[in-house]
Coordinates of C-alpha atoms (C1' of nucleotides) in Angstrom, one line a residue:
Chain A
X18 CA 0.0 0.0 0.0
X19 CA 1.7 3.0 -1.2
X20 CA -1.1 5.5 -1.5
X21 CA -1.3 6.7 2.1
X22 CA 2.5 7.1 2.4
X23 CA 2.6 9.2 -0.8
X24 CA -0.3 11.2 0.4
X25 CA 1.4 12.0 3.7
X26 CA 4.5 13.1 1.9
X27 CA 2.5 15.5 -0.2
X28 CA 0.7 16.6 2.9
X29 CA 3.9 17.5 4.7
X30 CA 5.2 19.2 1.7
X31 CA 2.0 21.3 1.4
X32 CA 2.1 22.1 5.1
X33 CA 5.7 23.2 5.0
X34 CA 5.0 25.6 2.2
X35 CA 1.7 26.8 3.4
X36 CA 1.3 30.4 4.5
X37 CA -0.9 29.2 7.3
X38 CA 2.2 27.4 8.8
X39 CA 4.7 30.2 8.1
X40 CA 6.5 31.8 10.9
X41 CA 6.3 35.1 9.2
X42 CA 2.5 34.8 8.8
X43 CA 1.6 37.7 10.9
X44 CA 4.0 40.0 9.0
X45 CA 2.6 39.5 5.5
X46 CA -0.9 38.2 6.1
X47 CA -3.9 39.2 8.2
X48 CA -4.7 37.4 11.4
X49 CA -8.0 36.1 12.8
X50 CA -9.3 34.4 9.6
X51 CA -11.7 31.5 9.4
X52 CA -10.5 28.1 8.3
X53 CA -11.8 28.3 4.8
X54 CA -10.3 31.7 4.3
X55 CA -6.9 30.4 5.5
X56 CA -7.1 27.7 2.9
X57 CA -7.8 30.2 0.2
X58 CA -4.8 32.2 1.2
X59 CA -2.6 29.1 1.1
X60 CA -3.7 28.7 -2.5
X61 CA -2.8 32.3 -3.3
X62 CA 0.9 31.7 -2.9
X63 CA 1.8 28.7 -5.0
X64 CA 5.4 29.6 -5.9
X65 CA 8.5 30.2 -4.0
X66 CA 11.5 31.6 -5.6
X67 CA 15.2 31.4 -4.6
X68 CA 17.2 34.5 -5.3
X69 CA 20.9 34.3 -5.2
X70 CA 23.0 37.1 -3.8
X71 CA 23.3 39.8 -6.5
X72 CA 20.3 38.6 -8.5
X73 CA 17.1 40.6 -8.8
X74 CA 13.6 39.6 -8.1
X75 CA 12.5 42.2 -10.6
X76 CA 14.1 45.1 -12.5
X77 CA 12.9 48.6 -13.3
X78 CA 10.6 48.8 -16.4
X79 CA 9.9 45.1 -16.2
X80 CA 6.2 44.1 -16.6
X81 CA 4.5 44.0 -13.3
X82 CA 2.6 40.8 -12.3
X83 CA 3.3 39.7 -8.8
X84 CA 4.2 41.0 -5.3
X85 CA 6.9 39.2 -3.4
X86 CA 6.9 38.5 0.3
X87 CA 10.4 38.0 1.6
X88 CA 10.6 34.5 3.2
X89 CA 14.2 34.8 4.1
X90 CA 17.2 36.9 3.2
X91 CA 17.9 40.5 2.6
X92 CA 17.2 42.9 -0.3
X93 CA 17.9 46.4 -1.5
X94 CA 15.7 48.4 -3.9
X95 CA 17.4 50.8 -6.1
X96 CA 16.5 53.5 -8.6
X97 CA 18.8 54.4 -11.5
X98 CA 19.0 57.8 -13.1
X99 CA 19.6 58.2 -16.9
X100 CA 23.1 59.4 -16.2
X101 CA 23.9 56.2 -14.3
X102 CA 23.8 57.6 -10.8
X103 CA 21.8 55.2 -8.7
X104 CA 20.2 55.4 -5.3
X105 CA 19.2 52.8 -2.8
X106 CA 15.6 53.5 -1.8
X107 CA 15.2 50.8 0.8
X108 CA 16.5 47.7 2.6
X109 CA 14.1 44.9 3.0
X110 CA 14.1 41.8 5.2
X111 CA 12.0 38.7 6.0
X112 CA 8.4 39.5 6.3
X113 CA 8.6 42.7 4.1
X114 CA 6.7 43.0 0.9
X115 CA 8.4 43.9 -2.4
X116 CA 6.9 45.1 -5.7
X117 CA 4.1 47.5 -4.8
X118 CA 5.8 50.2 -6.8
X119 CA 4.7 48.2 -9.9
X120 CA 1.0 48.4 -9.5
X121 CA 0.5 52.0 -10.6
X122 CA 2.0 51.8 -14.0
X123 CA 1.8 48.1 -14.5
X124 CA 5.6 48.0 -14.6
X125 CA 8.2 48.0 -11.9
X126 CA 9.9 51.3 -11.2
X127 CA 12.9 50.1 -9.3
X128 CA 15.3 47.1 -9.0
X129 CA 15.0 44.6 -6.2
X130 CA 18.3 43.0 -5.6
X131 CA 19.2 40.3 -3.1
X132 CA 22.1 41.2 -0.8
X133 CA 22.4 37.6 0.4
X134 CA 20.9 34.3 -0.9
X135 CA 17.2 34.7 -0.2
X136 CA 13.8 33.3 -0.8
X137 CA 10.6 35.0 -1.7
X138 CA 7.0 33.9 -1.9
X139 CA 5.4 34.9 -5.2
X140 CA 2.0 36.5 -4.8
X141 CA 0.3 36.8 -8.2
X142 CA -1.3 40.2 -8.0
X143 CA -4.5 39.3 -9.8
X144 CA -5.1 36.6 -7.3
X145 CA -4.4 39.0 -4.4
X146 CA -7.0 41.4 -5.9
X147 CA -9.5 38.7 -6.2
X148 CA -9.1 37.4 -2.7
X149 CA -9.0 40.8 -1.1
X150 CA -12.5 41.4 -2.6
X151 CA -13.7 38.2 -0.9
X152 CA -11.8 38.5 2.4
X153 CA -12.2 41.7 4.2
X154 CA -9.2 41.1 6.5
X155 CA -6.9 40.5 3.5
X156 CA -8.1 43.7 1.9
X157 CA -7.5 45.7 5.1
X158 CA -4.1 44.1 5.6
X159 CA -2.9 44.8 2.1
X160 CA -4.0 48.4 2.3
X161 CA -2.1 48.8 5.6
X162 CA 1.0 47.3 4.1
X163 CA 0.9 49.8 1.3
X164 CA 0.1 52.7 3.6
X165 CA 3.0 51.8 5.8
X166 CA 5.3 51.8 2.9
X167 CA 4.2 55.4 2.2
X168 CA 4.9 56.3 5.8
X169 CA 8.3 54.6 5.8
X170 CA 9.2 56.7 2.7
X171 CA 8.0 59.8 4.4
X172 CA 10.5 59.0 7.2
X173 CA 13.3 58.6 4.7
X174 CA 12.4 62.0 3.1
X175 CA 12.6 63.6 6.6
X176 CA 16.0 61.9 7.1
X177 CA 17.4 63.0 3.7
X178 CA 15.9 66.5 3.8
X179 CA 16.5 67.6 7.4
X180 CA 19.1 65.5 9.1
X181 CA 22.9 65.8 9.4
X182 CA 25.2 62.8 8.6
X183 CA 25.4 61.6 12.2
X184 CA 21.7 61.8 12.7
X185 CA 21.1 59.9 9.5
X186 CA 23.4 57.1 10.5
X187 CA 22.0 56.9 14.1
X188 CA 18.5 56.8 12.8
X189 CA 19.5 54.1 10.3
X190 CA 21.1 51.9 13.0
X191 CA 18.2 52.3 15.4
X192 CA 15.7 51.5 12.6
X193 CA 17.6 48.3 11.7
X194 CA 17.9 47.3 15.3
X195 CA 14.2 47.8 15.8
X196 CA 13.3 45.8 12.7
X197 CA 15.6 42.9 13.8
X198 CA 14.1 43.0 17.2
X199 CA 10.5 42.8 15.9
X200 CA 11.6 39.6 14.0
X201 CA 13.0 38.0 17.1
X202 CA 16.7 38.7 16.5
X203 CA 19.0 40.5 18.8
X204 CA 18.5 44.2 19.0
X205 CA 22.1 44.8 20.1
X206 CA 24.1 42.8 17.7
X207 CA 23.6 42.2 14.0
X208 CA 25.4 41.8 10.7
X209 CA 25.0 44.5 8.0
X210 CA 24.3 42.8 4.7
X211 CA 25.1 45.9 2.7
X212 CA 28.3 47.8 2.0
X213 CA 29.2 51.2 3.3
X214 CA 28.6 52.5 -0.2
X215 CA 25.0 51.1 -0.2
X216 CA 24.4 52.6 3.2
X217 CA 25.7 55.9 2.0
X218 CA 23.5 55.7 -1.1
X219 CA 20.5 55.1 1.0
X220 CA 21.3 57.9 3.4
X221 CA 22.5 60.4 0.8
X222 CA 26.1 60.3 2.0
X223 CA 29.4 59.2 0.6
X224 CA 30.9 55.9 1.8
X225 CA 33.8 57.7 3.4
X226 CA 31.4 59.7 5.5
X227 CA 29.6 56.5 6.6
X228 CA 32.8 54.9 7.6
X229 CA 34.0 57.9 9.5
X230 CA 30.7 58.3 11.3
X231 CA 30.8 54.6 12.3
X232 CA 34.3 55.2 13.7
X233 CA 33.1 58.3 15.6
X234 CA 30.2 56.4 17.1
X235 CA 32.7 53.7 18.2
X236 CA 34.9 56.3 19.8
X237 CA 31.9 57.7 21.5
X238 CA 31.1 54.3 22.9
X239 CA 27.7 54.1 21.2
X240 CA 28.6 51.0 19.0
X241 CA 31.2 48.4 18.3
X242 CA 32.0 48.0 14.7
X243 CA 34.1 45.3 13.1
X244 CA 33.5 45.5 9.4
X245 CA 29.9 44.3 8.8
X246 CA 29.4 43.3 12.4
X247 CA 27.6 45.9 14.6
X248 CA 27.1 45.8 18.3
X249 CA 24.9 48.5 19.8
X250 CA 26.4 49.4 23.1
X251 CA 24.4 52.5 24.0
X252 CA 21.2 52.9 22.2
X253 CA 20.3 55.9 24.4
X254 CA 23.5 57.5 23.2
X255 CA 22.5 56.9 19.6
X256 CA 19.1 58.3 20.3
X257 CA 20.6 61.4 21.8
X258 CA 22.4 62.1 18.5
X259 CA 19.1 62.6 16.9
X260 CA 17.8 66.1 17.1
X261 CA 20.8 67.6 18.9
X262 CA 22.6 70.5 17.3
X263 CA 26.1 70.0 15.9
X264 CA 28.7 69.5 18.7
Chain B
X28 CA -47.3 73.9 -7.6
X29 CA -44.0 74.1 -5.8
X30 CA -42.9 70.5 -5.8
X31 CA -41.4 70.3 -9.3
X32 CA -39.5 73.4 -8.8
X33 CA -38.1 72.3 -5.5
X34 CA -37.2 69.0 -7.0
X35 CA -35.3 70.6 -9.8
X36 CA -33.3 72.7 -7.4
X37 CA -32.3 69.6 -5.5
X38 CA -31.6 67.8 -8.7
X39 CA -29.2 70.5 -9.9
X40 CA -27.6 70.6 -6.5
X41 CA -27.1 66.8 -6.5
X42 CA -25.7 66.9 -10.0
X43 CA -23.3 69.7 -9.2
X44 CA -21.9 67.7 -6.3
X45 CA -21.8 64.3 -8.0
X46 CA -18.5 62.6 -8.7
X47 CA -20.1 61.4 -12.0
X48 CA -20.3 65.0 -13.0
X49 CA -17.0 66.2 -11.7
X50 CA -14.4 67.5 -14.1
X51 CA -11.7 65.8 -12.1
X52 CA -13.4 62.5 -12.3
X53 CA -10.8 60.6 -14.2
X54 CA -8.1 61.8 -11.7
X55 CA -9.6 60.4 -8.6
X56 CA -12.0 57.7 -9.8
X57 CA -11.9 54.8 -12.3
X58 CA -13.4 55.1 -15.7
X59 CA -15.6 52.7 -17.7
X60 CA -18.2 51.9 -14.9
X61 CA -21.7 50.8 -15.4
X62 CA -24.5 53.2 -14.5
X63 CA -25.4 51.5 -11.2
X64 CA -21.7 51.5 -10.2
X65 CA -21.5 55.2 -11.0
X66 CA -24.5 55.8 -8.8
X67 CA -22.9 53.9 -5.9
X68 CA -19.8 56.0 -6.2
X69 CA -21.8 59.2 -6.1
X70 CA -23.1 58.0 -2.8
X71 CA -19.6 57.4 -1.5
X72 CA -18.7 61.0 -1.4
X73 CA -21.4 62.7 0.6
X74 CA -19.4 65.6 2.1
X75 CA -17.4 68.4 0.7
X76 CA -15.3 70.5 3.0
X77 CA -13.9 74.0 2.5
X78 CA -10.4 74.5 3.8
X79 CA -9.2 78.0 4.3
X80 CA -5.6 79.0 3.5
X81 CA -3.5 77.9 6.5
X82 CA -6.0 75.4 7.8
X83 CA -5.4 71.7 7.9
X84 CA -7.5 68.9 6.5
X85 CA -5.9 66.6 9.1
X86 CA -3.0 66.7 11.5
X87 CA -0.4 64.2 12.5
X88 CA -1.6 61.7 15.1
X89 CA -5.2 62.5 14.5
X90 CA -7.5 59.5 14.2
X91 CA -7.8 58.3 10.6
X92 CA -11.2 58.0 9.1
X93 CA -11.4 59.4 5.6
X94 CA -9.4 60.0 2.5
X95 CA -9.7 63.4 0.8
X96 CA -9.8 64.1 -2.9
X97 CA -8.7 67.6 -3.7
X98 CA -11.5 69.3 -5.6
X99 CA -9.8 72.7 -5.9
X100 CA -6.9 74.5 -4.3
X101 CA -3.4 73.6 -3.2
X102 CA -2.0 71.7 -0.2
X103 CA 1.3 70.8 1.4
X104 CA 1.9 67.8 3.6
X105 CA 4.4 68.2 6.4
X106 CA 6.2 66.1 9.0
X107 CA 7.4 67.5 12.2
X108 CA 10.3 66.1 14.2
X109 CA 10.4 66.2 18.0
X110 CA 12.9 69.0 18.1
X111 CA 10.6 71.2 16.0
X112 CA 12.3 70.9 12.6
X113 CA 9.7 70.2 10.0
X114 CA 9.8 69.0 6.5
X115 CA 7.4 69.4 3.6
X116 CA 6.9 65.9 2.1
X117 CA 4.7 66.9 -0.8
X118 CA 2.7 69.5 -2.6
X119 CA -0.8 68.5 -3.8
X120 CA -3.3 69.9 -6.2
X121 CA -6.7 69.3 -7.6
X122 CA -7.3 65.6 -8.4
X123 CA -4.7 64.4 -5.9
X124 CA -5.7 62.2 -3.0
X125 CA -4.7 63.0 0.6
X126 CA -4.7 60.9 3.7
X127 CA -3.4 57.5 2.6
X128 CA -0.6 57.8 5.2
X129 CA -3.3 57.2 7.8
X130 CA -4.5 53.8 6.8
X131 CA -1.5 51.8 8.2
X132 CA -1.6 52.9 11.8
X133 CA -5.2 54.2 11.8
X134 CA -3.9 57.6 12.5
X135 CA -2.4 60.3 10.3
X136 CA 1.3 60.7 10.2
X137 CA 1.6 64.1 8.7
X138 CA -0.2 67.4 8.5
X139 CA -2.2 68.4 5.4
X140 CA -2.3 72.2 5.2
X141 CA -4.0 74.3 2.6
X142 CA -1.8 76.8 0.8
X143 CA -4.8 78.6 -0.6
X144 CA -8.5 78.4 0.0
X145 CA -9.4 75.0 -1.1
X146 CA -12.1 72.4 -1.3
X147 CA -11.8 68.6 -0.7
X148 CA -14.2 65.7 -1.2
X149 CA -14.4 63.6 1.9
X150 CA -14.3 59.9 1.2
X151 CA -15.1 57.8 4.3
X152 CA -12.5 55.1 4.2
X153 CA -14.9 52.3 5.4
X154 CA -17.2 53.1 2.5
X155 CA -14.3 53.1 0.1
X156 CA -13.2 49.7 1.3
X157 CA -16.8 48.3 1.0
X158 CA -17.3 49.6 -2.5
X159 CA -13.9 48.5 -3.7
X160 CA -14.8 45.0 -2.7
X161 CA -17.9 45.3 -4.9
X162 CA -16.5 47.3 -7.8
X163 CA -13.4 45.8 -9.3
X164 CA -12.5 49.0 -11.2
X165 CA -12.6 51.0 -8.0
X166 CA -10.3 48.5 -6.2
X167 CA -7.9 48.6 -9.1
X168 CA -7.9 52.4 -9.3
X169 CA -7.4 52.8 -5.6
X170 CA -4.4 50.5 -5.5
X171 CA -2.9 52.3 -8.4
X172 CA -3.3 55.6 -6.6
X173 CA -1.5 54.3 -3.6
X174 CA 1.2 52.7 -5.7
X175 CA 1.8 55.9 -7.6
X176 CA 2.2 57.7 -4.3
X177 CA 4.9 55.2 -3.4
X178 CA 6.6 55.8 -6.8
X179 CA 6.3 59.6 -6.3
X180 CA 8.1 59.3 -3.0
X181 CA 10.8 57.1 -4.6
X182 CA 11.4 60.0 -6.9
X183 CA 11.7 62.5 -4.1
X184 CA 14.2 60.2 -2.4
X185 CA 16.3 60.1 -5.5
X186 CA 16.1 63.9 -5.7
X187 CA 17.1 64.4 -2.0
X188 CA 19.7 61.7 -2.0
X189 CA 21.5 62.2 -5.3
X190 CA 20.9 65.6 -6.8
X191 CA 22.6 68.9 -6.5
X192 CA 20.6 72.1 -5.7
X193 CA 20.2 73.2 -9.3
X194 CA 19.0 69.7 -10.3
X195 CA 16.5 69.6 -7.5
X196 CA 15.0 72.9 -8.4
X197 CA 14.9 72.1 -12.1
X198 CA 13.3 68.8 -11.4
X199 CA 10.8 70.5 -9.1
X200 CA 9.8 73.1 -11.8
X201 CA 9.5 70.5 -14.5
X202 CA 7.4 68.3 -12.3
X203 CA 5.0 71.2 -11.4
X204 CA 4.8 72.2 -15.0
X205 CA 3.9 68.7 -16.0
X206 CA 1.2 68.4 -13.4
X207 CA -0.3 71.7 -14.3
X208 CA -0.3 70.6 -17.9
X209 CA -2.1 67.4 -17.2
X210 CA -4.8 69.4 -15.5
X211 CA -5.3 71.6 -18.5
X212 CA -3.4 74.6 -17.3
X213 CA -0.5 76.3 -19.0
X214 CA 2.8 74.4 -18.8
X215 CA 4.8 77.5 -19.3
X216 CA 3.3 79.9 -16.8
X217 CA 2.0 79.4 -13.3
X218 CA 1.9 80.8 -9.9
X219 CA 3.7 79.1 -7.0
X220 CA 1.4 78.8 -4.1
X221 CA 4.2 78.1 -1.7
X222 CA 7.0 80.2 -0.2
X223 CA 10.7 79.8 -1.0
X224 CA 11.1 78.3 2.4
X225 CA 8.5 75.7 1.7
X226 CA 10.1 74.8 -1.6
X227 CA 13.4 74.6 0.2
X228 CA 12.0 72.4 2.9
X229 CA 10.6 70.0 0.3
X230 CA 13.9 70.0 -1.7
X231 CA 16.2 69.8 1.4
X232 CA 17.6 73.3 0.7
X233 CA 17.6 76.6 2.5
X234 CA 15.3 79.3 1.2
X235 CA 18.3 81.5 0.3
X236 CA 19.6 78.7 -2.0
X237 CA 16.2 78.4 -3.6
X238 CA 16.1 82.1 -4.3
X239 CA 19.7 82.2 -5.6
X240 CA 19.0 79.3 -7.9
X241 CA 15.8 80.9 -9.3
X242 CA 17.9 83.9 -10.0
X243 CA 20.5 81.8 -11.7
X244 CA 18.0 80.1 -13.9
X245 CA 16.6 83.5 -14.8
X246 CA 20.1 84.7 -15.8
X247 CA 20.5 81.5 -17.8
X248 CA 17.3 82.4 -19.6
X249 CA 15.6 79.2 -18.5
X250 CA 12.8 80.9 -16.6
X251 CA 11.3 84.2 -15.8
X252 CA 10.7 84.8 -12.1
X253 CA 8.7 87.5 -10.5
X254 CA 8.0 86.5 -7.0
X255 CA 5.5 83.7 -7.1
X256 CA 4.9 84.0 -10.8
X257 CA 7.0 81.6 -12.9
X258 CA 7.3 81.5 -16.7
X259 CA 9.2 78.6 -18.2
X260 CA 11.1 80.0 -21.1
X261 CA 13.3 77.1 -22.0
X262 CA 12.2 73.7 -20.6
X263 CA 14.9 72.0 -22.6
X264 CA 17.5 74.1 -20.8
X265 CA 16.0 73.1 -17.5
X266 CA 16.1 69.5 -18.5
X267 CA 19.7 69.8 -19.5
X268 CA 20.5 70.9 -15.9
X269 CA 19.4 67.4 -14.7
X270 CA 22.2 65.0 -14.8
X271 CA 24.9 67.3 -15.9
X272 CA 28.0 67.7 -13.8
X273 CA 28.7 70.9 -11.9
X274 CA 29.6 73.7 -14.2
Chain C
dG24 C1' -3.9 104.2 2.4
dG25 C1' -0.1 103.2 5.1
dA26 C1' 2.5 100.9 8.8
dA27 C1' 4.0 96.3 10.5
dG28 C1' 5.1 92.0 9.4
dA29 C1' 6.2 88.4 6.1
dT30 C1' 8.8 87.1 2.2
dT31 C1' 12.5 87.6 -1.1
dT32 C1' 16.9 88.9 -2.8
dT33 C1' 21.7 89.4 -2.6
dG34 C1' 26.3 89.6 -0.5
dA35 C1' 30.0 87.8 2.7
dT36 C1' 31.7 84.1 5.2
dC37 C1' 31.9 79.5 7.1
dC38 C1' 31.7 74.5 7.6
dA39 C1' 29.9 69.7 7.0
dC40 C1' 30.5 66.7 3.9
dA41 C1' 32.6 65.6 -0.7
dT42 C1' 36.6 64.6 -3.1
dC43 C1' 41.1 62.9 -3.8
dA44 C1' 44.5 59.8 -2.2
dA45 C1' 46.9 56.1 0.1
dT46 C1' 46.8 52.0 2.8
dA47 C1' 44.6 48.1 5.2
dT48 C1' 41.5 44.4 5.3
dT49 C1' 38.4 41.1 3.6
dT50 C1' 36.3 38.3 0.1
dC51 C1' 36.4 35.8 -4.0
dC52 C1' 37.7 32.3 -6.9
dG53 C1' 41.0 29.7 -9.9
Chain D
dC18 C1' 46.2 28.3 -0.8
dG19 C1' 47.3 32.7 -2.7
dG20 C1' 46.7 36.6 -5.7
dA21 C1' 43.4 39.9 -7.5
dA22 C1' 39.5 42.5 -6.7
dA23 C1' 36.3 44.4 -3.7
dT24 C1' 35.5 46.8 0.5
dA25 C1' 36.8 49.7 4.4
dT26 C1' 39.6 53.0 6.9
dT27 C1' 41.9 57.2 7.6
dG28 C1' 44.1 61.6 6.2
dA29 C1' 44.5 66.0 3.6
dT30 C1' 42.1 69.3 1.0
dG31 C1' 38.2 71.5 -1.6
dT32 C1' 33.6 73.2 -2.2
dG33 C1' 28.4 73.6 -2.5
dG34 C1' 25.3 75.1 0.1
dA35 C1' 24.4 76.8 5.0
dT36 C1' 24.6 80.6 7.9
dC37 C1' 24.7 85.4 9.0
dA38 C1' 23.3 89.9 7.7
dA39 C1' 21.0 93.7 5.5
dA40 C1' 18.2 95.7 2.3
dA41 C1' 14.2 95.4 -1.0
dT42 C1' 9.6 94.1 -2.0
dC43 C1' 5.3 92.3 -1.1
dT44 C1' 1.1 91.3 1.8
dT45 C1' -2.0 92.1 5.3
dC46 C1' -5.2 94.3 7.7
dC47 C1' -6.6 98.2 10.6

DNA sequence: GGAAGATTTTGATCCACATCAATATTTCCG
DNA sequence: CGGAAATATTGATGTGGATCAAAATCTTCC
């Protein structure tokens, strides 16, 4: 009798991949659904995609079709100007949603590049639209995710438009720390997945300035830096950098 | 017989206020709807609100409840940091949608202030959610509006993070001109509704730099400036400022 | 209509960060 | 493993835009 065994194998496989069983569930999907709704959601995501370090999930001007929930790994999104200058517009980690920039014009407007080997859940956009018409909680959740992206970008605009170099980097580190914390990782020690140049691009600074400012924070006893490894030793100290006039 | 006369008055009034009859229709609502869907939409917007110059439609931290479609006038949105520094995050004109920042946390995260006497259509968010579950085109349209806001902000991040002062101001003028054009106004002559300081805040520059750069563009023959009145004399010239190295 | 306040322009000077440069360290890969 | 390329650090110098200042112009509102 092979059938039951086979069935179980398939079962386990299905379970393993199911949203309903995903540890990141509450980050990319709504909570408090009924059983039948949960089953529908599991059907929404029928593809996972591995993305190797350096590869893109999508590129600017590519036809839009799906959103991507980050299952594991780390990404940057970048914009490129005609003259070649490019700018990092965000860093994204497990539980974040990628691709919402593509909805408006039906084509992507930035590049989403993996900074380490990663995995994304492919969410066909048409299917998401359909389901969010049926499931109120999904609709609500999706709208919140988009709205939060707008608010996040507001924050970056504030950072780029009004803060000095030290404030930008302090805000950046505190934000990263907070995001790692909310995912169950250490708030005080983490590895940067991006280069000084990418940090600089995101913060509107040159890589030398990023490096110098890391060194200064280290001298001040706020952090310990060893290349990509960061230990936050005095988060109050870092916070005090924000909004204090040059000293 | 008074009834018919009265009825007609009400009729005209209803028509005047209806989305279906609004000249900005295609900016804030989807097109190609069936008659019954159009009628539903007309019911979605049952309040207009006049906002006097200097007044806010909503303020940061205020409870979120509605989106606001700008019927007429001009707005800025601003963020305020704890230490009082504030930053303009956007300028908004007729046909634009305000308030989407509030969905994610159920409270607004910026202030929306009228720069001239204005009028907004109040769209109760719950009602919009409901209707966009029923009307596919509305759902799609709303998602596009949010996505475009994300893309717009990407553009500002690029501007703030990678451009020099002249490029920022050139991009700003070209963007304004394009938006006026798409609303049927002159592309080459318009009135700024905001001060140099507000422009500077939006562009991450000081007001003196904005003023100087306007003067420089005038010397270069790209624009004519007379206080708030701007004439674009050489839009190709302005475009050439973008992405050319300091000269 | 006219005085007070807000906004804009322009000049002089300064400084935070960019740029240029050289070395050190790490990562990659044959 | 080892050499090349990528990344990071640190120092010296330059500069675009900030800051400080003062005058000009516009707006408001009694």
